[in-house]
PDB file of N, CA and C in Angstrom:
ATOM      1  N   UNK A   1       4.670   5.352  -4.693  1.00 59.00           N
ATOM      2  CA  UNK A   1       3.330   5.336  -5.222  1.00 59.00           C
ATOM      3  C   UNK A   1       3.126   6.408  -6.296  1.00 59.00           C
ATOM      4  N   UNK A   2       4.312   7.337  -6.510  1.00 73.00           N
ATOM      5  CA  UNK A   2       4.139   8.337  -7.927  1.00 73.00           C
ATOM      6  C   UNK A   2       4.225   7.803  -9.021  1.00 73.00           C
ATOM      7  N   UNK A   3       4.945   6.745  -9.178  1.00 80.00           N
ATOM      8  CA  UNK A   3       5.162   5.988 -10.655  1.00 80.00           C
ATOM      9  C   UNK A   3       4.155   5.137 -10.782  1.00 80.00           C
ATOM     10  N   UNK A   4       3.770   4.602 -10.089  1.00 85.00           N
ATOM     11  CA  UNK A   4       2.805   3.575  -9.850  1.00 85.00           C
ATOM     12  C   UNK A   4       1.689   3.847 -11.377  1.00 85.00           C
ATOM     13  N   UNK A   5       0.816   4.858 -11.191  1.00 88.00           N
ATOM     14  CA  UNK A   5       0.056   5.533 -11.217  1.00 88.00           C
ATOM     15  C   UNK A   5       0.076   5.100 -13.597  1.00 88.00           C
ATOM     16  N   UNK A   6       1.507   5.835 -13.872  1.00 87.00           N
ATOM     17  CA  UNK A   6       1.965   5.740 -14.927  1.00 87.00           C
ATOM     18  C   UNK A   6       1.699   4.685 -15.516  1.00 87.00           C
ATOM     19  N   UNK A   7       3.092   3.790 -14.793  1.00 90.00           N
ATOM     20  CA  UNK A   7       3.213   2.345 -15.953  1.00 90.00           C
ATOM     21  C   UNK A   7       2.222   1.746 -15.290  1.00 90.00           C
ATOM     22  N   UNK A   8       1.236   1.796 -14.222  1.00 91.00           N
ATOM     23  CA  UNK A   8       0.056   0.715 -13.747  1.00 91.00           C
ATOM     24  C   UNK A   8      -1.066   0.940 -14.817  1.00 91.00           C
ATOM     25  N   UNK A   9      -1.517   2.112 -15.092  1.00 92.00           N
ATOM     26  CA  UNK A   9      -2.238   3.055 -16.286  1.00 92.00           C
ATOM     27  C   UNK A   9      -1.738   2.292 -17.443  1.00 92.00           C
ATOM     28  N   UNK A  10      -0.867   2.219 -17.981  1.00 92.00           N
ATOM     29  CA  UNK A  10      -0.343   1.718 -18.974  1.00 92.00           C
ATOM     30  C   UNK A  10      -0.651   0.168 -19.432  1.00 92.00           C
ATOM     31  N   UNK A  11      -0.066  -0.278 -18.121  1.00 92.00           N
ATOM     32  CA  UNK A  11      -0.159  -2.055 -18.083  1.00 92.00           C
ATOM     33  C   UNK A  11      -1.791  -2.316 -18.386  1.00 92.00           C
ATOM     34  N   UNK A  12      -2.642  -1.867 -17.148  1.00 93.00           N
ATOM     35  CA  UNK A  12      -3.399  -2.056 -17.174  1.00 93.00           C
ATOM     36  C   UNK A  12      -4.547  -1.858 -18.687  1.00 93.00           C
ATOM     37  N   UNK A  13      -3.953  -0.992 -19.398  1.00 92.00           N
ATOM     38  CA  UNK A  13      -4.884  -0.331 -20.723  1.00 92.00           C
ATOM     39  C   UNK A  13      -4.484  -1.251 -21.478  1.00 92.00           C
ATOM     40  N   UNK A  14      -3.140  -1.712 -21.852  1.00 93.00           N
ATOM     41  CA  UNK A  14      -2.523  -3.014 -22.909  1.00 93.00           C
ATOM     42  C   UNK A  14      -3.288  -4.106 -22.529  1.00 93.00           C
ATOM     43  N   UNK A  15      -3.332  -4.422 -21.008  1.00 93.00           N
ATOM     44  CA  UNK A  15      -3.391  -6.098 -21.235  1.00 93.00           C
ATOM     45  C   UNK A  15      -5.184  -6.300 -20.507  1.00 93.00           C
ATOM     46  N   UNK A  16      -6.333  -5.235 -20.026  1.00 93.00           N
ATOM     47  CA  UNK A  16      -7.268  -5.512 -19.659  1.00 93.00           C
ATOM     48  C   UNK A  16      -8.728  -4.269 -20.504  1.00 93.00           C
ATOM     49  N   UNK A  17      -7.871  -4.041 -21.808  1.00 91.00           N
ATOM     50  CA  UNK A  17      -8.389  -3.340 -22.529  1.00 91.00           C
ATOM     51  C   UNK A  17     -10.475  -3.401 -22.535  1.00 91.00           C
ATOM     52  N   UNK A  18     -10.776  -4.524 -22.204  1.00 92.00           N
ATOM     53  CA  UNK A  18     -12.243  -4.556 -22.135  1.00 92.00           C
ATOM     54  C   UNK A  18     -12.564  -3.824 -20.641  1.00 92.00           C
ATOM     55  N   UNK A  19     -11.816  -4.018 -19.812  1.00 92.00           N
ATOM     56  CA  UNK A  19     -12.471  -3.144 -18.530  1.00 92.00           C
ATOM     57  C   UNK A  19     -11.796  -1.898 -18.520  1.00 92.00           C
ATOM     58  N   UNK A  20     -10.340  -1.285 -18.969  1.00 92.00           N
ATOM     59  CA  UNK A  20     -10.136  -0.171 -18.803  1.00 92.00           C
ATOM     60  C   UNK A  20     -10.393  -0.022 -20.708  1.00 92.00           C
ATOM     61  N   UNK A  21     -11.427   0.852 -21.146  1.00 90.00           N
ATOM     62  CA  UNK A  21     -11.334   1.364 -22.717  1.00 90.00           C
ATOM     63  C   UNK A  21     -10.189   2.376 -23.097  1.00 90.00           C
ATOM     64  N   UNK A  22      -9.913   2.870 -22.119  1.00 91.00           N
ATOM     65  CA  UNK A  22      -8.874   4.391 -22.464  1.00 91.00           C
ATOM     66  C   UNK A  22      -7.728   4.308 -21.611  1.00 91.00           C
ATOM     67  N   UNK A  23      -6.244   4.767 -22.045  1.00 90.00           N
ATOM     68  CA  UNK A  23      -5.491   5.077 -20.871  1.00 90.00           C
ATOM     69  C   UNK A  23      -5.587   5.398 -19.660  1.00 90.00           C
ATOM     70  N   UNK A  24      -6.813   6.919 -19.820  1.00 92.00           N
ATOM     71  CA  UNK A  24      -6.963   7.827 -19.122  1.00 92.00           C
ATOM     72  C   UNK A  24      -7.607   6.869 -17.474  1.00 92.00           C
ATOM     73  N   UNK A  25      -8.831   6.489 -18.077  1.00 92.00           N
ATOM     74  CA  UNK A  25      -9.197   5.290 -17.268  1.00 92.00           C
ATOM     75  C   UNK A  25      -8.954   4.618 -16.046  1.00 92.00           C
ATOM     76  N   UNK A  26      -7.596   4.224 -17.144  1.00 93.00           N
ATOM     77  CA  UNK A  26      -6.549   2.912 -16.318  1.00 93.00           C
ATOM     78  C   UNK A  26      -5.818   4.181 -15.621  1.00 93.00           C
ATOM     79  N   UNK A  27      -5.377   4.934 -15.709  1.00 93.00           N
ATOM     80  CA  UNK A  27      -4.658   5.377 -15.097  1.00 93.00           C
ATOM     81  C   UNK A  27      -5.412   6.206 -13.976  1.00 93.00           C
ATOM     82  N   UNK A  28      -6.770   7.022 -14.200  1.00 92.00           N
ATOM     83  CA  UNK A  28      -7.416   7.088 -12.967  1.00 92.00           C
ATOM     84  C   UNK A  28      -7.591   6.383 -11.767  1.00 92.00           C
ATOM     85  N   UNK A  29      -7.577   5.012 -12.206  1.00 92.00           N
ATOM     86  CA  UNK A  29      -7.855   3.931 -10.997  1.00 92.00           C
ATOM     87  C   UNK A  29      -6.492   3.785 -10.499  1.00 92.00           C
ATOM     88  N   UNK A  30      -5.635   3.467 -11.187  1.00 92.00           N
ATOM     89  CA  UNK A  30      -4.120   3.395 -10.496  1.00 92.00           C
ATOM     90  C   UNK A  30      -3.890   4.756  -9.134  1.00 92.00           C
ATOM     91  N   UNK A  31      -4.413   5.737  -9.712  1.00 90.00           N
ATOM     92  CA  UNK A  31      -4.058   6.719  -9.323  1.00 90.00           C
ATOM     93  C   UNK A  31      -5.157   7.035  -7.581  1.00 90.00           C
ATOM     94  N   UNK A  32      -6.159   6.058  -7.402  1.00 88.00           N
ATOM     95  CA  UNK A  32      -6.956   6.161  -6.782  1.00 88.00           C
ATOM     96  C   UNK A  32      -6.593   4.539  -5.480  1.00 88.00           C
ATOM     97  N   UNK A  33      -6.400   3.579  -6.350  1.00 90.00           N
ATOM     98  CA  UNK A  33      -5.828   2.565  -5.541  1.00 90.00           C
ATOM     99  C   UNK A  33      -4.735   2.463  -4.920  1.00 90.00           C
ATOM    100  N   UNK A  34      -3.315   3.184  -5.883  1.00 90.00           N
ATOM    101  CA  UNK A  34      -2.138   2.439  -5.747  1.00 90.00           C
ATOM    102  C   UNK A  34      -1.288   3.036  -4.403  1.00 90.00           C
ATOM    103  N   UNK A  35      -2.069   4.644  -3.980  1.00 89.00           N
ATOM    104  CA  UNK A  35      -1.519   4.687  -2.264  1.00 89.00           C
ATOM    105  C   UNK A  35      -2.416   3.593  -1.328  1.00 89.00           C
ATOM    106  N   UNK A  36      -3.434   3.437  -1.495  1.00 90.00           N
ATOM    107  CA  UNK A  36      -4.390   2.062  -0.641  1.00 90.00           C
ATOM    108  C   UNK A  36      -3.065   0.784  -0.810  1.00 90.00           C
ATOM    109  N   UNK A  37      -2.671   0.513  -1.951  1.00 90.00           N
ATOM    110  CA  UNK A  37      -2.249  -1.095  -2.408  1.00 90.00           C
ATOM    111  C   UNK A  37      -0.855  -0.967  -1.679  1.00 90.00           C
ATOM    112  N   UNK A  38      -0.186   0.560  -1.721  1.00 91.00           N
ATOM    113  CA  UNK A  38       1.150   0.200  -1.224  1.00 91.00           C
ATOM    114  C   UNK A  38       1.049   0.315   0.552  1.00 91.00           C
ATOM    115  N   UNK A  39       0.101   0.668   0.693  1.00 94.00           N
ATOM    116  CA  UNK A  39       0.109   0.195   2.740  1.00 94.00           C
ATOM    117  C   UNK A  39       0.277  -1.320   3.147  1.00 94.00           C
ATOM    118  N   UNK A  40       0.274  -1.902   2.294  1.00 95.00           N
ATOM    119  CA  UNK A  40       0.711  -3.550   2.387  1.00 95.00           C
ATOM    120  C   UNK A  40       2.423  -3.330   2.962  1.00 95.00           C
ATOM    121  N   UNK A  41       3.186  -2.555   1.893  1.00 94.00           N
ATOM    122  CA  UNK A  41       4.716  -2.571   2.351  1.00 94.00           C
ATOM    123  C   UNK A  41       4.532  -1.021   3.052  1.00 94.00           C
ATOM    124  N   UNK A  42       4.160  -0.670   3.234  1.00 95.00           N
ATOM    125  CA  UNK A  42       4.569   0.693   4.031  1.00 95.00           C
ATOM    126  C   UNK A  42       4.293   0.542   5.449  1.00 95.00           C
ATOM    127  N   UNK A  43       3.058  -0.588   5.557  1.00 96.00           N
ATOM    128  CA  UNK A  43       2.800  -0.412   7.503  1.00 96.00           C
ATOM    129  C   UNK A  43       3.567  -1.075   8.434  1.00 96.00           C
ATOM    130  N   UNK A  44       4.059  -2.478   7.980  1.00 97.00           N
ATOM    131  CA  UNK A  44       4.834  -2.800   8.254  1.00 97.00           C
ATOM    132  C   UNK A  44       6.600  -1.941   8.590  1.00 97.00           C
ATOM    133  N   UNK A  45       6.780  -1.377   8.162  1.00 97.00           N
ATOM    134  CA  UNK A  45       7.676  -0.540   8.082  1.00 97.00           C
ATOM    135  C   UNK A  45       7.371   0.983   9.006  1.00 97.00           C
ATOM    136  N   UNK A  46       6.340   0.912   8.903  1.00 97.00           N
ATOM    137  CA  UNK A  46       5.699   1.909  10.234  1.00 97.00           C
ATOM    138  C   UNK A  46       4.953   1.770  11.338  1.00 97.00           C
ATOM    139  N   UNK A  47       5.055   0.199  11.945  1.00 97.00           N
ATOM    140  CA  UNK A  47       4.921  -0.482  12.961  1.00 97.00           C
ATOM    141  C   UNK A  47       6.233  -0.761  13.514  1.00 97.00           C
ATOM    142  N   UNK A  48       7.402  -1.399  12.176  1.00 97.00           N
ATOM    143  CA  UNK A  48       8.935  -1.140  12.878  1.00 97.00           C
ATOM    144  C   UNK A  48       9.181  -0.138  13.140  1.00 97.00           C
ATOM    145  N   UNK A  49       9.363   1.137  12.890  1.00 96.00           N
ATOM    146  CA  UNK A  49       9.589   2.398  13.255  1.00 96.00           C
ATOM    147  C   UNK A  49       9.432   2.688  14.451  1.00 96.00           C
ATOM    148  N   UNK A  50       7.815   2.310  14.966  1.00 96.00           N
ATOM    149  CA  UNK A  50       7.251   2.744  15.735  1.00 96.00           C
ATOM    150  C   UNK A  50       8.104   1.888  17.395  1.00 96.00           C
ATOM    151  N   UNK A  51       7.944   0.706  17.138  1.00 96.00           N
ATOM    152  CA  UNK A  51       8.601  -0.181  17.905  1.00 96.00           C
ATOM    153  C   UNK A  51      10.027   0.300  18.576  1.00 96.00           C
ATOM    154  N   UNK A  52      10.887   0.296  17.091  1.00 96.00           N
ATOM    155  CA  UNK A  52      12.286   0.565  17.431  1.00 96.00           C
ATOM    156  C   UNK A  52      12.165   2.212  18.581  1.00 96.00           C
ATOM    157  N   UNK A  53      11.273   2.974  18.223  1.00 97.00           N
ATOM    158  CA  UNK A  53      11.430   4.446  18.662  1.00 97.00           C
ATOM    159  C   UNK A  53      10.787   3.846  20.450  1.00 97.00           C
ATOM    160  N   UNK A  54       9.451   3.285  20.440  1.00 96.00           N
ATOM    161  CA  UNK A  54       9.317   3.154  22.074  1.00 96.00           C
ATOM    162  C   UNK A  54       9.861   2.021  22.813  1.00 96.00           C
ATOM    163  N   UNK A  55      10.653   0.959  21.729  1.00 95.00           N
ATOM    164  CA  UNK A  55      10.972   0.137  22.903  1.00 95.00           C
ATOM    165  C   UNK A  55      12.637  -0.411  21.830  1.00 95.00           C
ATOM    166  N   UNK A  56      13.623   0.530  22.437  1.00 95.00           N
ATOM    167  CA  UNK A  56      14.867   0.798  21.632  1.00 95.00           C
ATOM    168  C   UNK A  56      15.547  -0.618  22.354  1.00 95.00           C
ATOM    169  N   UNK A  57      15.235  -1.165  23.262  1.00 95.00           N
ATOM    170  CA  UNK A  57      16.064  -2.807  23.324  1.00 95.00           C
ATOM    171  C   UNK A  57      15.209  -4.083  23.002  1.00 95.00           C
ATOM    172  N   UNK A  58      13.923  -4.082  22.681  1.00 94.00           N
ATOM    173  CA  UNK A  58      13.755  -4.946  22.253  1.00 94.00           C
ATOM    174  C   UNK A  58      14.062  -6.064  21.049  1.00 94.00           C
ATOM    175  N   UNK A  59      14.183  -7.128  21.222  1.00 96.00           N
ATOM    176  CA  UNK A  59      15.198  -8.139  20.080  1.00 96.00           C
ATOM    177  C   UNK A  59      14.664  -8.003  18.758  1.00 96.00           C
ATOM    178  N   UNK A  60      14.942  -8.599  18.248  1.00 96.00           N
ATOM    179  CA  UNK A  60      14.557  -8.998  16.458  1.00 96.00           C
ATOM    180  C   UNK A  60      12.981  -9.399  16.506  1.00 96.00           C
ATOM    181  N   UNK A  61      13.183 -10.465  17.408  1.00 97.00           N
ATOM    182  CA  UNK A  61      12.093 -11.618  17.290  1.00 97.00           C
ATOM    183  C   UNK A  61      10.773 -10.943  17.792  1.00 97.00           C
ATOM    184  N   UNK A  62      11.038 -10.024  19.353  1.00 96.00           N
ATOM    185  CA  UNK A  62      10.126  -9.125  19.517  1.00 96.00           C
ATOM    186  C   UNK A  62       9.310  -8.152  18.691  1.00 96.00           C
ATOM    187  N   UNK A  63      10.135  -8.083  17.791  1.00 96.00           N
ATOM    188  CA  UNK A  63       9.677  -6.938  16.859  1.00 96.00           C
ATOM    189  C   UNK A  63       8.827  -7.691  15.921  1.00 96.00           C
ATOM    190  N   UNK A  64       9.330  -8.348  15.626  1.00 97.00           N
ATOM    191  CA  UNK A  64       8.092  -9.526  14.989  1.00 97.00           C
ATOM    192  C   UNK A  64       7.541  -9.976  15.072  1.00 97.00           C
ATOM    193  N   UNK A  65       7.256 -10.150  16.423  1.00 97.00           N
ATOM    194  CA  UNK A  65       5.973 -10.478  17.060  1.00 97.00           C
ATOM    195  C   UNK A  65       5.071  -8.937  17.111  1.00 97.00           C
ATOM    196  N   UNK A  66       5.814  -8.101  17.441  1.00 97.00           N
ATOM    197  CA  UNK A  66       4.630  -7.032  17.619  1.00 97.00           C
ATOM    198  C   UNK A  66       4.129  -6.836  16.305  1.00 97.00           C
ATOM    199  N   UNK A  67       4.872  -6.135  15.081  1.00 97.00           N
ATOM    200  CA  UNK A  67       4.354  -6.635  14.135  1.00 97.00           C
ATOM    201  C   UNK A  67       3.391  -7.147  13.299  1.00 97.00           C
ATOM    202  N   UNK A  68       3.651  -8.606  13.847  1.00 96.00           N
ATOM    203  CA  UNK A  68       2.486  -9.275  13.173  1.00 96.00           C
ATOM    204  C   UNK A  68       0.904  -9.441  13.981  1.00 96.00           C
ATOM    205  N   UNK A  69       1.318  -9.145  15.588  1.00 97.00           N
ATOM    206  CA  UNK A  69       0.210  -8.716  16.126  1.00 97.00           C
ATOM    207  C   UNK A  69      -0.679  -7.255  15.882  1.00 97.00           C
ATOM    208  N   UNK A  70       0.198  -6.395  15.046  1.00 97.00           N
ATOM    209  CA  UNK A  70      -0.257  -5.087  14.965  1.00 97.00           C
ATOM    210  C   UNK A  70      -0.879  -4.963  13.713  1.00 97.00           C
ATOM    211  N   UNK A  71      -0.378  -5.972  12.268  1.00 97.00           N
ATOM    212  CA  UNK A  71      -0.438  -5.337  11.438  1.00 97.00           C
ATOM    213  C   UNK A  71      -1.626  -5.226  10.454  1.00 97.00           C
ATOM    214  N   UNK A  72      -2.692  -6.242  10.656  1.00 97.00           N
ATOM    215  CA  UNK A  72      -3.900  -6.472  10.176  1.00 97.00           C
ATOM    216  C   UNK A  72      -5.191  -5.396  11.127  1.00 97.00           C
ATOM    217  N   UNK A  73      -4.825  -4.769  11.805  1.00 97.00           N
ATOM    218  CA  UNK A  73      -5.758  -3.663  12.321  1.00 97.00           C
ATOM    219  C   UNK A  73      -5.122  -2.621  11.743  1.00 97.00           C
ATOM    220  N   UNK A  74      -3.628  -2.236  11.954  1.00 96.00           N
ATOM    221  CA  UNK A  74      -3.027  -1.349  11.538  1.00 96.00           C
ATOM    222  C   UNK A  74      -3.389  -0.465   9.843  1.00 96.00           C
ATOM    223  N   UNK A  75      -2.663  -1.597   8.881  1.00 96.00           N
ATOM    224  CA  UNK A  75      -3.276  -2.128   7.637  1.00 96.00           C
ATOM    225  C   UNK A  75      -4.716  -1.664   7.321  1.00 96.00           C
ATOM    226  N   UNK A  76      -5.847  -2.387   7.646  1.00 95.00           N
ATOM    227  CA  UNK A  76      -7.129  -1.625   7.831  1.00 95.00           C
ATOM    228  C   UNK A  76      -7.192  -0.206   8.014  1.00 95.00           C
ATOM    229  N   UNK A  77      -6.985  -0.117   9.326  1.00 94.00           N
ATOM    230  CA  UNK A  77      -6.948   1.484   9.846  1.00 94.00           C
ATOM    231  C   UNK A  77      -6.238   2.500   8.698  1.00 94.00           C
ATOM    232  N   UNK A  78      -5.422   2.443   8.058  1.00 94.00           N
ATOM    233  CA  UNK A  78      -4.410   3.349   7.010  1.00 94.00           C
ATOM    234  C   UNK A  78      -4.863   3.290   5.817  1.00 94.00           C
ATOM    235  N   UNK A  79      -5.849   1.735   5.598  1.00 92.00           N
ATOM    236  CA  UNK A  79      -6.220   1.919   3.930  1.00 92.00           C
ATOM    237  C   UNK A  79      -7.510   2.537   3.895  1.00 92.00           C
ATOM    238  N   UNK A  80      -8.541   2.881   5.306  1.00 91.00           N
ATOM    239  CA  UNK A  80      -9.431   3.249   5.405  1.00 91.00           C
ATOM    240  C   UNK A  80      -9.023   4.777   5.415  1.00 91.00           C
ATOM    241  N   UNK A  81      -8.448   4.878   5.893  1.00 90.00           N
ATOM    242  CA  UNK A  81      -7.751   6.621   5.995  1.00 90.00           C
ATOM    243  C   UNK A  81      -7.035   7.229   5.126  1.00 90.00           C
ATOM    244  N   UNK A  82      -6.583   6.586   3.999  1.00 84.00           N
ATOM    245  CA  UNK A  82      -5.473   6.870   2.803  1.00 84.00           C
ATOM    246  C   UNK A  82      -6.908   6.930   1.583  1.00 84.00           C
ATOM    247  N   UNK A  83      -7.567   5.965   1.561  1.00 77.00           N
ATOM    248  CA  UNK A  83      -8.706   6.125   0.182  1.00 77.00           C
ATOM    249  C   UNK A  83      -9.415   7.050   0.232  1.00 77.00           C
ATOM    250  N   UNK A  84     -10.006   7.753   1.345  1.00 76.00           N
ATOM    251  CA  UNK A  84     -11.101   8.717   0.974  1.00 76.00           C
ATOM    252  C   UNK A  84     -10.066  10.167   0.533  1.00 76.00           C
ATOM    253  N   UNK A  85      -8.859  10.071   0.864  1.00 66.00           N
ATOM    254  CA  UNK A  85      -7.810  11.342   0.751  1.00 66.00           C
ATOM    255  C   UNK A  85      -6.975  11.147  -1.237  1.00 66.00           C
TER     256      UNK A  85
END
């Protein structure tokens, strides 16, 4: 989420120039969203973590089930707690 910030700033100033007017702008908002946007791939990955550490024999499939039972509260919970920071 450090680079993000850069070329998202960037992209965003080239190709949506009527809503961001300035680099600076575009790159404020990158810089304000893009730890929120990357908890999409990060919770997942810290629901496996979590799994593998309390339940070290459970299968593949288990894990994917917990997972996907975990990850839309989870998700919530982290982007609510990552934006105001």
């Amino acid at each position: 989420s450090f680079n993000v910030p850069h070329h998202g700033g960037k992209y965003l100033h080239e190709n949506y120039e009527s809503w961001f007017s300035s680099e600076v702008k575009a790159f404020t908002f990158c810089q304000l969203v893009s730890p929120v946007f990357i908890q999409f791939f990060s919770t997942p990955l810290h629901l496996a973590g979590l799994d593998i550490y309390n339940n070290p024999a459970s299968t593949f499939k288990a894990r994917l089930n917990f997972i996907g039972k975990e990850y839309v509260k989870s998700l919530l919970g982290r982007m609510c707690r990552i934006f105001p920071a």
